[in-house]
């Protein structure tokens, strides 16, 4: 079970990273073109916060822990 769990979590984290990036690009480049529609902004901010949390949790934290352990053992 463990051998299947990690690749699925990595796939989920990759998808979250993609959605996070698209949401931020939408906010920066396309929100002004919508006439400053608050629904558009709210949806994309919600996507960015939710997916950013999972990217932090599944990709960044394990990487930082691994680097800290490597530095500690050196």
Tab-separated table of N, CA and C in Angstrom:
chain	number	residue	atom	x	y	z
A	1	UNK	N	0.824	-1.200	0.000
A	1	UNK	CA	0.000	0.000	0.000
A	1	UNK	C	0.862	1.255	0.000
A	2	UNK	N	1.950	1.220	0.750
A	2	UNK	CA	2.814	2.394	0.837
A	2	UNK	C	3.450	2.713	-0.510
A	3	UNK	N	3.785	1.670	-1.282
A	3	UNK	CA	4.430	1.918	-2.567
A	3	UNK	C	3.492	2.614	-3.552
A	4	UNK	N	2.196	2.427	-3.397
A	4	UNK	CA	1.231	3.089	-4.263
A	4	UNK	C	0.833	4.465	-3.731
A	5	UNK	N	0.894	4.634	-2.427
A	5	UNK	CA	0.428	5.869	-1.801
A	5	UNK	C	1.307	7.070	-2.168
A	6	UNK	N	2.614	6.929	-2.115
A	6	UNK	CA	3.514	8.057	-2.365
A	6	UNK	C	3.427	8.590	-3.798
A	7	UNK	N	3.424	7.720	-4.829
A	7	UNK	CA	3.265	8.269	-6.185
A	7	UNK	C	1.931	8.986	-6.399
A	8	UNK	N	0.868	8.488	-5.770
A	8	UNK	CA	-0.422	9.168	-5.896
A	8	UNK	C	-0.397	10.526	-5.212
A	9	UNK	N	0.251	10.612	-4.059
A	9	UNK	CA	0.380	11.905	-3.381
A	9	UNK	C	1.223	12.871	-4.205
A	10	UNK	N	2.280	12.359	-4.829
A	10	UNK	CA	3.112	13.212	-5.681
A	10	UNK	C	2.333	13.694	-6.906
A	11	UNK	N	1.508	12.824	-7.478
A	11	UNK	CA	0.670	13.224	-8.607
A	11	UNK	C	-0.328	14.299	-8.180
A	12	UNK	N	-0.968	14.097	-7.039
A	12	UNK	CA	-1.908	15.081	-6.506
A	12	UNK	C	-1.203	16.413	-6.248
A	13	UNK	N	0.003	16.365	-5.684
A	13	UNK	CA	0.760	17.589	-5.422
A	13	UNK	C	1.133	18.292	-6.725
A	14	UNK	N	1.480	17.534	-7.748
A	14	UNK	CA	1.797	18.125	-9.045
A	14	UNK	C	0.594	18.810	-9.671
A	15	UNK	N	-0.570	18.177	-9.565
A	15	UNK	CA	-1.799	18.786	-10.081
A	15	UNK	C	-2.127	20.056	-9.298
A	16	UNK	N	-1.953	20.002	-7.977
A	16	UNK	CA	-2.192	21.193	-7.153
A	16	UNK	C	-1.242	22.322	-7.530
A	17	UNK	N	0.009	21.985	-7.802
A	17	UNK	CA	0.976	23.005	-8.212
A	17	UNK	C	0.546	23.648	-9.526
A	18	UNK	N	0.056	22.851	-10.450
A	18	UNK	CA	-0.415	23.377	-11.728
A	18	UNK	C	-1.631	24.288	-11.536
A	19	UNK	N	-2.601	23.855	-10.731
A	19	UNK	CA	-3.797	24.670	-10.479
A	19	UNK	C	-3.422	25.958	-9.759
A	20	UNK	N	-2.491	25.875	-8.797
A	20	UNK	CA	-2.021	27.064	-8.082
A	20	UNK	C	-1.408	28.069	-9.056
A	21	UNK	N	-0.552	27.584	-9.938
A	21	UNK	CA	0.106	28.461	-10.906
A	21	UNK	C	-0.915	29.123	-11.834
A	22	UNK	N	-1.868	28.352	-12.321
A	22	UNK	CA	-2.895	28.902	-13.213
A	22	UNK	C	-3.756	29.924	-12.478
A	23	UNK	N	-4.096	29.656	-11.224
A	23	UNK	CA	-4.921	30.602	-10.455
A	23	UNK	C	-4.191	31.923	-10.253
A	24	UNK	N	-2.909	31.866	-9.947
A	24	UNK	CA	-2.138	33.100	-9.752
A	24	UNK	C	-2.012	33.860	-11.071
A	25	UNK	N	-1.767	33.151	-12.163
A	25	UNK	CA	-1.687	33.809	-13.472
A	25	UNK	C	-3.028	34.450	-13.827
A	26	UNK	N	-4.130	33.749	-13.547
A	26	UNK	CA	-5.461	34.330	-13.787
A	26	UNK	C	-5.654	35.613	-12.999
A	27	UNK	N	-5.261	35.610	-11.737
A	27	UNK	CA	-5.437	36.798	-10.898
A	27	UNK	C	-4.616	37.963	-11.435
A	28	UNK	N	-3.363	37.698	-11.759
A	28	UNK	CA	-2.458	38.777	-12.157
A	28	UNK	C	-2.797	39.328	-13.545
A	29	UNK	N	-3.062	38.446	-14.500
A	29	UNK	CA	-3.190	38.907	-15.879
A	29	UNK	C	-4.628	39.057	-16.370
A	30	UNK	N	-5.556	38.240	-15.880
A	30	UNK	CA	-6.888	38.227	-16.473
A	30	UNK	C	-7.961	38.879	-15.617
A	31	UNK	N	-7.728	39.054	-14.315
A	31	UNK	CA	-8.748	39.663	-13.473
A	31	UNK	C	-9.088	41.089	-13.906
A	32	UNK	N	-8.104	41.942	-14.243
A	32	UNK	CA	-8.464	43.293	-14.700
A	32	UNK	C	-9.314	43.282	-15.978
A	33	UNK	N	-9.126	42.280	-16.836
A	33	UNK	CA	-9.903	42.207	-18.079
A	33	UNK	C	-11.355	41.801	-17.851
A	34	UNK	N	-11.672	41.282	-16.662
A	34	UNK	CA	-13.055	40.876	-16.375
A	34	UNK	C	-13.882	42.046	-15.868
A	35	UNK	N	-13.300	43.224	-15.825
A	35	UNK	CA	-14.008	44.369	-15.251
A	35	UNK	C	-13.984	44.314	-13.736
A	36	UNK	N	-12.933	43.705	-13.194
A	36	UNK	CA	-12.755	43.558	-11.746
A	36	UNK	C	-13.943	42.826	-11.120
A	37	UNK	N	-14.287	41.696	-11.722
A	37	UNK	CA	-15.371	40.844	-11.226
A	37	UNK	C	-14.919	40.174	-9.928
A	38	UNK	N	-15.625	40.425	-8.847
A	38	UNK	CA	-15.221	39.917	-7.531
A	38	UNK	C	-15.428	38.417	-7.402
A	39	UNK	N	-16.387	37.858	-8.139
A	39	UNK	CA	-16.597	36.408	-8.121
A	39	UNK	C	-15.390	35.701	-8.731
A	40	UNK	N	-14.894	36.225	-9.837
A	40	UNK	CA	-13.716	35.666	-10.496
A	40	UNK	C	-12.523	35.716	-9.555
A	41	UNK	N	-12.344	36.851	-8.904
A	41	UNK	CA	-11.225	37.000	-7.978
A	41	UNK	C	-11.368	36.060	-6.790
A	42	UNK	N	-12.556	35.999	-6.207
A	42	UNK	CA	-12.769	35.142	-5.045
A	42	UNK	C	-12.517	33.682	-5.348
A	43	UNK	N	-12.999	33.219	-6.495
A	43	UNK	CA	-12.799	31.822	-6.893
A	43	UNK	C	-11.317	31.517	-7.059
A	44	UNK	N	-10.593	32.394	-7.731
A	44	UNK	CA	-9.179	32.135	-7.976
A	44	UNK	C	-8.336	32.272	-6.714
A	45	UNK	N	-8.693	33.178	-5.826
A	45	UNK	CA	-7.980	33.276	-4.547
A	45	UNK	C	-8.221	32.011	-3.729
A	46	UNK	N	-9.444	31.516	-3.736
A	46	UNK	CA	-9.755	30.276	-3.026
A	46	UNK	C	-8.964	29.107	-3.603
A	47	UNK	N	-8.918	28.994	-4.920
A	47	UNK	CA	-8.112	27.948	-5.558
A	47	UNK	C	-6.641	28.088	-5.180
A	48	UNK	N	-6.120	29.304	-5.210
A	48	UNK	CA	-4.707	29.524	-4.911
A	48	UNK	C	-4.382	29.159	-3.467
A	49	UNK	N	-5.236	29.534	-2.535
A	49	UNK	CA	-4.981	29.222	-1.125
A	49	UNK	C	-5.077	27.720	-0.880
A	50	UNK	N	-6.123	27.089	-1.397
A	50	UNK	CA	-6.324	25.653	-1.156
A	50	UNK	C	-5.216	24.817	-1.785
A	51	UNK	N	-4.897	25.084	-3.035
A	51	UNK	CA	-3.862	24.280	-3.686
A	51	UNK	C	-2.476	24.653	-3.188
A	52	UNK	N	-2.278	25.912	-2.827
A	52	UNK	CA	-0.992	26.311	-2.254
A	52	UNK	C	-0.705	25.596	-0.950
A	53	UNK	N	-1.748	25.389	-0.152
A	53	UNK	CA	-1.582	24.636	1.099
A	53	UNK	C	-1.105	23.217	0.816
A	54	UNK	N	-1.721	22.535	-0.144
A	54	UNK	CA	-1.334	21.156	-0.432
A	54	UNK	C	0.044	21.074	-1.073
A	55	UNK	N	0.405	22.057	-1.883
A	55	UNK	CA	1.768	22.083	-2.433
A	55	UNK	C	2.768	22.245	-1.299
A	56	UNK	N	2.469	23.141	-0.365
A	56	UNK	CA	3.341	23.336	0.789
A	56	UNK	C	3.449	22.040	1.591
A	57	UNK	N	2.326	21.426	1.845
A	57	UNK	CA	2.265	20.243	2.705
A	57	UNK	C	2.919	19.015	2.068
A	58	UNK	N	2.711	18.808	0.767
A	58	UNK	CA	3.167	17.579	0.124
A	58	UNK	C	4.505	17.705	-0.597
A	59	UNK	N	4.890	18.905	-1.009
A	59	UNK	CA	6.140	19.053	-1.757
A	59	UNK	C	7.220	19.803	-0.987
A	60	UNK	N	6.880	20.944	-0.429
A	60	UNK	CA	7.902	21.811	0.157
A	60	UNK	C	8.352	21.316	1.523
A	61	UNK	N	7.419	20.969	2.405
A	61	UNK	CA	7.806	20.510	3.740
A	61	UNK	C	8.673	19.254	3.702
A	62	UNK	N	8.313	18.207	2.946
A	62	UNK	CA	9.194	17.031	2.908
A	62	UNK	C	10.582	17.348	2.348
A	63	UNK	N	10.640	18.235	1.348
A	63	UNK	CA	11.931	18.616	0.780
A	63	UNK	C	12.788	19.326	1.823
A	64	UNK	N	12.190	20.250	2.583
A	64	UNK	CA	12.945	20.976	3.611
A	64	UNK	C	13.403	20.048	4.726
A	65	UNK	N	12.548	19.099	5.123
A	65	UNK	CA	12.930	18.140	6.161
A	65	UNK	C	14.081	17.264	5.690
A	66	UNK	N	14.022	16.810	4.440
A	66	UNK	CA	15.080	15.973	3.878
A	66	UNK	C	16.398	16.744	3.829
A	67	UNK	N	16.357	18.002	3.412
A	67	UNK	CA	17.575	18.820	3.359
A	67	UNK	C	18.136	19.061	4.756
A	68	UNK	N	17.264	19.281	5.741
A	68	UNK	CA	17.722	19.501	7.114
A	68	UNK	C	18.384	18.245	7.667
A	69	UNK	N	17.832	17.082	7.371
A	69	UNK	CA	18.432	15.830	7.832
A	69	UNK	C	19.771	15.576	7.158
A	70	UNK	N	19.881	15.905	5.877
A	70	UNK	CA	21.150	15.748	5.168
A	70	UNK	C	22.208	16.678	5.745
A	71	UNK	N	21.838	17.907	6.049
A	71	UNK	CA	22.789	18.865	6.617
A	71	UNK	C	23.199	18.444	8.021
A	72	UNK	N	22.277	17.880	8.766
A	72	UNK	CA	22.561	17.443	10.127
A	72	UNK	C	23.498	16.241	10.140
A	73	UNK	N	23.351	15.347	9.182
A	73	UNK	CA	24.179	14.143	9.150
A	73	UNK	C	25.563	14.409	8.559
A	74	UNK	N	25.736	15.521	7.872
A	74	UNK	CA	27.043	15.833	7.259
A	74	UNK	C	28.036	16.359	8.257
